[in-house]
Structure formats: C-alpha cells, structure tokens
Amino acid sequence: GQPASLITVWSQYVAARLAAMALTMFDADANLRSAVAFGRILHRLDRRHRDRGCRNIGLAFPEWDQATVRRVNRVSFEHFVQLVVEICHTPRLLHIDSWPDHVRLVNLGPAIELLNARKPAILLTGHVGNWEVLGYVLTVLGYSVDAIARPIDNPRINDWLTRIRQRRGMRIITKWNATNRMVAVLERGGALAFIADQNAGDKGLFVPFFGRLASPYKPIGLLAMTRHV
C-alpha cells in the first residue's frame, strides 16, 4: 500500500502515547478489567476480524460448536486488548525484584536450561500468552536475547515500541536483511528468539498444521541445521 502521510504518522503516534500515558496513571489491574470490556466492544464493532477469527477457529477445531467458536473468538479480542495494556505497564512494573508478583512462567524449564548453558540457542514461541512480556522478563533475569520482529508500519510507534522492548537489554533484529545479524548471534553463543507462527506465503515451507497446510519461514530450520543448535 501507499506509505502513510506525515500527518497520519504523527497523529497515530501522539494518540498512542497519550493513551499509554492515560493508562499508566491508573492501577494495572483496573486497566486490565477495563480492557476486557473494551475488547468485547471491539469484538462487536470489528466485523472483518471477528468473522476471520471465527472462520479460522472453526477450521482448527471442527469438533467445536458455533457457540464455543464465538466465545473463544470474543475472548481472543479481550486478551489482545489486555496485552496492549500490559505492554504499557511493563517498564514500570517489571524489575528484578517485582517480576514474580506479575508474571507466571509456565513450561520454560528446557529454554532456561539452554540459556544457562550459554551455548547457541534458537527460542521459538507463537502469539500466545504475552510474548512481549516473555522476552522482557528473560532480559530482566539477565539473559542475553536477540529477537526477530517485523517493524510496525508506523515508524514512530515502531521506534517507541522498540525502545520498550530493548529497555532491559533485549536486542531487536528486524526481519528485513537480518541474515548476517542472526548468524552472528549464534556464532557468539547467543540466543535468537522467533515468533514462529507467521505466514511466509510462497517463500515458506508448507507443513501440516491443525489438519491444513501452513507456511512457516524456512530460515529458522536452516539456521538450526547449519549452526548446530
């Protein structure tokens, strides 16, 4: 599509910063409760994404009835808005002494073992839970992590989010022309993190996923094979 105008870029950025500032003036738990209500409103208004979500959930879980599909779809909207709220509160609330009060880590034992070994490692997750907070907490705990991220279309918002992500030491590698940096991370014994559930289209490798073919990106597997991680 056409690049956004300078006015659009700045207006979106200012609106986002003002909204974040307003959110952080209130208690995080209260904001999370409000986020659920806002997510339900968004679910009612955003017909395009609501219909797409129901269609994809129905394809993934054909045994579910329509009521269950609609409920899970609604909850996913609520969760997404809560995730945005959590990101806004992250820099203020998550520190080395406070993170256990706000975050529950589940099934991370094998990943922590790899990180403690200080050997080349590729960490994979999907858009589940709060992937943003996950990376932030790992760096709060002192682990060195480089994460692959697609830039947000609005460059001002992208720079702002990148500063939040990198505040505790995580380094962000954009997906474009990232091969040399990814290889360098593994060669120095670092950890490379991917959100691995994005659609690679014709450039990916089609594999079965929930009974259908999906196209994940090839570089993750290729790096694992060639760098012996």
mmCIF file of C-alpha atoms in Angstrom:
data_model
loop_
_atom_site.group_PDB
_atom_site.id
_atom_site.type_symbol
_atom_site.label_atom_id
_atom_site.label_comp_id
_atom_site.label_asym_id
_atom_site.label_seq_id
_atom_site.Cartn_x
_atom_site.Cartn_y
_atom_site.Cartn_z
ATOM 1 C CA GLY A 1 0.000 0.000 0.000
ATOM 2 C CA GLN A 2 0.909 3.663 -0.160
ATOM 3 C CA PRO A 3 3.080 4.977 2.715
ATOM 4 C CA ALA A 4 1.158 6.939 5.324
ATOM 5 C CA SER A 5 1.388 10.712 5.244
ATOM 6 C CA LEU A 6 3.480 12.546 7.826
ATOM 7 C CA ILE A 7 0.308 13.893 9.442
ATOM 8 C CA THR A 8 -1.135 10.387 9.759
ATOM 9 C CA VAL A 9 2.099 9.009 11.208
ATOM 10 C CA TRP A 10 2.380 11.730 13.837
ATOM 11 C CA SER A 11 -1.321 11.765 14.737
ATOM 12 C CA GLN A 12 -1.319 7.999 15.307
ATOM 13 C CA TYR A 13 1.870 8.250 17.351
ATOM 14 C CA VAL A 14 0.632 11.112 19.535
ATOM 15 C CA ALA A 15 -2.700 9.331 20.096
ATOM 16 C CA ALA A 16 -0.896 6.133 21.102
ATOM 17 C CA ARG A 17 1.438 7.940 23.518
ATOM 18 C CA LEU A 18 -1.429 9.879 25.107
ATOM 19 C CA ALA A 19 -3.448 6.687 25.522
ATOM 20 C CA ALA A 20 -0.458 4.932 27.120
ATOM 21 C CA MET A 21 0.140 7.878 29.450
ATOM 22 C CA ALA A 22 -3.509 7.885 30.496
ATOM 23 C CA LEU A 23 -3.451 4.138 31.125
ATOM 24 C CA THR A 24 -0.385 4.220 33.337
ATOM 25 C CA MET A 25 -1.993 6.846 35.578
ATOM 26 C CA PHE A 26 -4.329 4.117 36.867
ATOM 27 C CA ASP A 27 -3.839 0.761 38.567
ATOM 28 C CA ALA A 28 -2.802 -2.042 36.206
ATOM 29 C CA ASP A 29 -5.433 -4.495 37.489
ATOM 30 C CA ALA A 30 -8.195 -1.938 36.998
ATOM 31 C CA ASN A 31 -6.958 -1.266 33.476
ATOM 32 C CA LEU A 32 -6.960 -4.990 32.702
ATOM 33 C CA ARG A 33 -10.593 -5.252 33.801
ATOM 34 C CA SER A 34 -11.478 -2.284 31.607
ATOM 35 C CA ALA A 35 -9.553 -3.903 28.739
ATOM 36 C CA VAL A 36 -11.914 -6.888 28.848
ATOM 37 C CA ALA A 37 -14.909 -4.594 28.378
ATOM 38 C CA PHE A 38 -13.180 -2.694 25.582
ATOM 39 C CA GLY A 39 -12.238 -5.970 23.907
ATOM 40 C CA ARG A 40 -15.887 -7.036 23.887
ATOM 41 C CA ILE A 41 -16.880 -3.730 22.294
ATOM 42 C CA LEU A 42 -14.146 -4.142 19.690
ATOM 43 C CA HIS A 43 -15.361 -7.661 19.013
ATOM 44 C CA ARG A 44 -18.849 -6.347 18.243
ATOM 45 C CA LEU A 45 -17.646 -3.489 16.030
ATOM 46 C CA ASP A 46 -14.832 -5.129 14.061
ATOM 47 C CA ARG A 47 -16.824 -7.462 11.877
ATOM 48 C CA ARG A 48 -13.967 -8.217 9.452
ATOM 49 C CA HIS A 49 -11.596 -9.569 12.097
ATOM 50 C CA ARG A 50 -14.431 -11.161 14.062
ATOM 51 C CA ASP A 51 -15.551 -13.160 11.020
ATOM 52 C CA ARG A 52 -11.969 -14.086 10.136
ATOM 53 C CA GLY A 53 -11.322 -15.270 13.678
ATOM 54 C CA CYS A 54 -14.449 -17.414 13.779
ATOM 55 C CA ARG A 55 -13.593 -18.923 10.415
ATOM 56 C CA ASN A 56 -10.035 -19.819 11.422
ATOM 57 C CA ILE A 57 -11.027 -21.169 14.848
ATOM 58 C CA GLY A 58 -13.727 -23.284 13.199
ATOM 59 C CA LEU A 59 -11.182 -24.705 10.761
ATOM 60 C CA ALA A 60 -8.719 -25.512 13.536
ATOM 61 C CA PHE A 61 -11.339 -27.086 15.823
ATOM 62 C CA PRO A 62 -14.068 -28.559 13.609
ATOM 63 C CA GLU A 63 -15.494 -30.508 16.583
ATOM 64 C CA TRP A 64 -16.465 -27.279 18.369
ATOM 65 C CA ASP A 65 -19.991 -25.929 18.105
ATOM 66 C CA GLN A 66 -20.618 -22.371 16.941
ATOM 67 C CA ALA A 67 -21.241 -21.074 20.458
ATOM 68 C CA THR A 68 -17.796 -22.260 21.580
ATOM 69 C CA VAL A 69 -16.133 -20.810 18.479
ATOM 70 C CA ARG A 70 -17.777 -17.421 19.076
ATOM 71 C CA ARG A 71 -16.824 -17.450 22.767
ATOM 72 C CA VAL A 72 -13.164 -18.248 22.084
ATOM 73 C CA ASN A 73 -13.081 -15.599 19.366
ATOM 74 C CA ARG A 74 -14.505 -12.985 21.757
ATOM 75 C CA VAL A 75 -12.005 -13.899 24.469
ATOM 76 C CA SER A 76 -9.151 -13.538 21.972
ATOM 77 C CA PHE A 77 -10.233 -9.928 21.359
ATOM 78 C CA GLU A 78 -10.312 -9.326 25.126
ATOM 79 C CA HIS A 79 -6.878 -10.872 25.534
ATOM 80 C CA PHE A 80 -5.377 -8.748 22.774
ATOM 81 C CA VAL A 81 -6.519 -5.507 24.398
ATOM 82 C CA GLN A 82 -5.202 -6.746 27.750
ATOM 83 C CA LEU A 83 -1.867 -7.464 26.098
ATOM 84 C CA VAL A 84 -1.624 -3.855 24.902
ATOM 85 C CA VAL A 85 -2.374 -2.649 28.448
ATOM 86 C CA GLU A 86 0.281 -4.971 29.873
ATOM 87 C CA ILE A 87 2.896 -3.650 27.444
ATOM 88 C CA CYS A 88 2.182 -0.083 28.565
ATOM 89 C CA HIS A 89 2.696 -1.054 32.221
ATOM 90 C CA THR A 90 5.707 -3.326 31.613
ATOM 91 C CA PRO A 91 8.606 -0.832 32.052
ATOM 92 C CA ARG A 92 7.228 0.442 35.361
ATOM 93 C CA LEU A 93 6.177 -2.866 36.924
ATOM 94 C CA LEU A 94 8.704 -5.471 35.792
ATOM 95 C CA HIS A 95 12.025 -5.305 37.629
ATOM 96 C CA ILE A 96 14.338 -7.942 39.073
ATOM 97 C CA ASP A 97 12.568 -7.808 42.462
ATOM 98 C CA SER A 98 8.990 -7.332 41.287
ATOM 99 C CA TRP A 99 8.502 -9.572 38.255
ATOM 100 C CA PRO A 100 7.300 -12.661 40.240
ATOM 101 C CA ASP A 101 4.376 -10.561 41.503
ATOM 102 C CA HIS A 102 3.105 -10.005 37.967
ATOM 103 C CA VAL A 103 4.288 -12.864 35.743
ATOM 104 C CA ARG A 104 3.794 -16.619 35.874
ATOM 105 C CA LEU A 105 6.251 -18.578 33.734
ATOM 106 C CA VAL A 106 4.985 -21.959 32.520
ATOM 107 C CA ASN A 107 6.934 -24.807 30.882
ATOM 108 C CA LEU A 108 10.106 -22.764 30.390
ATOM 109 C CA GLY A 109 12.428 -25.304 32.014
ATOM 110 C CA PRO A 110 14.086 -26.549 28.781
ATOM 111 C CA ALA A 111 14.531 -22.990 27.491
ATOM 112 C CA ILE A 112 16.113 -21.839 30.762
ATOM 113 C CA GLU A 113 18.497 -24.814 30.651
ATOM 114 C CA LEU A 114 19.613 -23.772 27.162
ATOM 115 C CA LEU A 115 20.098 -20.173 28.235
ATOM 116 C CA ASN A 116 22.070 -21.218 31.320
ATOM 117 C CA ALA A 117 24.370 -23.337 29.148
ATOM 118 C CA ARG A 118 25.432 -20.153 27.299
ATOM 119 C CA LYS A 119 25.525 -22.061 24.027
ATOM 120 C CA PRO A 120 23.916 -21.071 20.694
ATOM 121 C CA ALA A 121 20.153 -21.430 21.038
ATOM 122 C CA ILE A 122 17.044 -20.748 18.975
ATOM 123 C CA LEU A 123 13.965 -19.953 21.055
ATOM 124 C CA LEU A 124 10.551 -20.366 19.438
ATOM 125 C CA THR A 125 7.119 -19.298 20.588
ATOM 126 C CA GLY A 126 3.894 -18.158 18.981
ATOM 127 C CA HIS A 127 1.442 -15.328 19.510
ATOM 128 C CA VAL A 128 0.157 -16.909 22.717
ATOM 129 C CA GLY A 129 0.120 -15.606 26.270
ATOM 130 C CA ASN A 130 2.076 -12.361 26.318
ATOM 131 C CA TRP A 131 5.062 -12.858 24.053
ATOM 132 C CA GLU A 132 6.199 -9.268 24.591
ATOM 133 C CA VAL A 133 6.402 -9.663 28.366
ATOM 134 C CA LEU A 134 8.119 -13.047 27.962
ATOM 135 C CA GLY A 135 11.087 -11.511 26.151
ATOM 136 C CA TYR A 136 11.200 -8.596 28.574
ATOM 137 C CA VAL A 137 11.276 -10.873 31.633
ATOM 138 C CA LEU A 138 14.097 -13.012 30.218
ATOM 139 C CA THR A 139 16.278 -9.936 29.889
ATOM 140 C CA VAL A 140 15.229 -8.703 33.357
ATOM 141 C CA LEU A 141 16.591 -12.048 34.611
ATOM 142 C CA GLY A 142 19.904 -11.284 32.937
ATOM 143 C CA TYR A 143 19.721 -13.456 29.832
ATOM 144 C CA SER A 144 21.079 -12.128 26.555
ATOM 145 C CA VAL A 145 18.384 -12.413 23.875
ATOM 146 C CA ASP A 146 18.167 -11.143 20.305
ATOM 147 C CA ALA A 147 14.610 -11.244 18.941
ATOM 148 C CA ILE A 148 13.359 -11.127 15.362
ATOM 149 C CA ALA A 149 10.490 -8.677 14.894
ATOM 150 C CA ARG A 150 8.555 -7.292 11.968
ATOM 151 C CA PRO A 151 8.593 -3.475 12.061
ATOM 152 C CA ILE A 152 5.245 -1.822 12.745
ATOM 153 C CA ASP A 153 4.011 0.167 9.748
ATOM 154 C CA ASN A 154 4.031 3.463 11.659
ATOM 155 C CA PRO A 155 7.773 4.224 12.143
ATOM 156 C CA ARG A 156 7.218 6.471 15.175
ATOM 157 C CA ILE A 157 5.180 3.846 17.008
ATOM 158 C CA ASN A 158 7.684 1.215 15.921
ATOM 159 C CA ASP A 159 10.593 3.188 17.411
ATOM 160 C CA TRP A 160 8.668 3.707 20.644
ATOM 161 C CA LEU A 161 7.798 0.007 20.979
ATOM 162 C CA THR A 162 11.388 -0.954 20.146
ATOM 163 C CA ARG A 163 12.664 1.259 22.971
ATOM 164 C CA ILE A 164 10.292 -0.507 25.385
ATOM 165 C CA ARG A 165 11.379 -3.930 24.153
ATOM 166 C CA GLN A 166 15.071 -3.065 24.447
ATOM 167 C CA ARG A 167 14.914 -1.231 27.789
ATOM 168 C CA ARG A 168 16.280 -4.178 29.782
ATOM 169 C CA GLY A 169 18.815 -5.300 27.211
ATOM 170 C CA MET A 170 16.961 -7.346 24.606
ATOM 171 C CA ARG A 171 18.133 -6.525 21.088
ATOM 172 C CA ILE A 172 15.616 -6.340 18.242
ATOM 173 C CA ILE A 173 16.508 -7.557 14.756
ATOM 174 C CA THR A 174 14.073 -6.558 12.044
ATOM 175 C CA LYS A 175 13.113 -9.315 9.635
ATOM 176 C CA TRP A 176 14.397 -7.491 6.591
ATOM 177 C CA ASN A 177 18.048 -8.234 5.688
ATOM 178 C CA ALA A 178 18.600 -9.862 9.069
ATOM 179 C CA THR A 179 20.583 -12.951 7.990
ATOM 180 C CA ASN A 180 24.050 -11.665 8.868
ATOM 181 C CA ARG A 181 22.967 -10.467 12.318
ATOM 182 C CA MET A 182 21.179 -13.746 13.072
ATOM 183 C CA VAL A 183 24.244 -15.769 12.124
ATOM 184 C CA ALA A 184 26.468 -13.500 14.226
ATOM 185 C CA VAL A 185 24.271 -14.024 17.311
ATOM 186 C CA LEU A 186 24.540 -17.806 17.068
ATOM 187 C CA GLU A 187 28.266 -17.735 16.294
ATOM 188 C CA ARG A 188 28.956 -15.844 19.514
ATOM 189 C CA GLY A 189 26.867 -18.345 21.502
ATOM 190 C CA GLY A 190 23.804 -16.164 21.902
ATOM 191 C CA ALA A 191 20.075 -16.868 21.953
ATOM 192 C CA LEU A 192 17.923 -15.986 18.955
ATOM 193 C CA ALA A 193 14.170 -15.674 19.566
ATOM 194 C CA PHE A 194 11.427 -16.054 16.940
ATOM 195 C CA ILE A 195 7.655 -15.673 16.917
ATOM 196 C CA ALA A 196 7.284 -18.598 14.583
ATOM 197 C CA ASP A 197 3.580 -18.662 13.670
ATOM 198 C CA GLN A 198 3.524 -16.038 10.923
ATOM 199 C CA ASN A 199 2.554 -16.825 7.352
ATOM 200 C CA ALA A 200 5.516 -16.983 4.970
ATOM 201 C CA GLY A 201 3.348 -17.473 1.877
ATOM 202 C CA ASP A 202 5.068 -18.898 -1.193
ATOM 203 C CA LYS A 203 8.506 -18.295 0.362
ATOM 204 C CA GLY A 204 7.864 -20.727 3.216
ATOM 205 C CA LEU A 205 7.799 -24.489 3.567
ATOM 206 C CA PHE A 206 4.285 -25.918 3.674
ATOM 207 C CA VAL A 207 3.687 -28.357 6.554
ATOM 208 C CA PRO A 208 0.544 -29.860 8.150
ATOM 209 C CA PHE A 209 -0.925 -27.736 10.944
ATOM 210 C CA PHE A 210 -4.322 -28.471 12.534
ATOM 211 C CA GLY A 211 -5.176 -30.640 9.545
ATOM 212 C CA ARG A 212 -4.329 -27.965 6.956
ATOM 213 C CA LEU A 213 -1.180 -26.812 5.205
ATOM 214 C CA ALA A 214 0.581 -23.812 6.761
ATOM 215 C CA SER A 215 3.665 -21.970 5.536
ATOM 216 C CA PRO A 216 6.225 -21.119 8.254
ATOM 217 C CA TYR A 217 9.502 -19.381 7.434
ATOM 218 C CA LYS A 218 12.439 -21.555 6.333
ATOM 219 C CA PRO A 219 15.339 -19.630 7.978
ATOM 220 C CA ILE A 220 14.550 -20.983 11.457
ATOM 221 C CA GLY A 221 15.106 -24.597 10.421
ATOM 222 C CA LEU A 222 18.013 -23.735 8.143
ATOM 223 C CA LEU A 223 19.795 -21.853 10.935
ATOM 224 C CA ALA A 224 19.257 -24.773 13.317
ATOM 225 C CA MET A 225 20.731 -27.243 10.819
ATOM 226 C CA THR A 226 23.705 -25.181 9.676
ATOM 227 C CA ARG A 227 24.646 -23.716 13.071
ATOM 228 C CA HIS A 228 24.151 -26.967 15.051
ATOM 229 C CA VAL A 229 21.886 -25.525 17.730
#
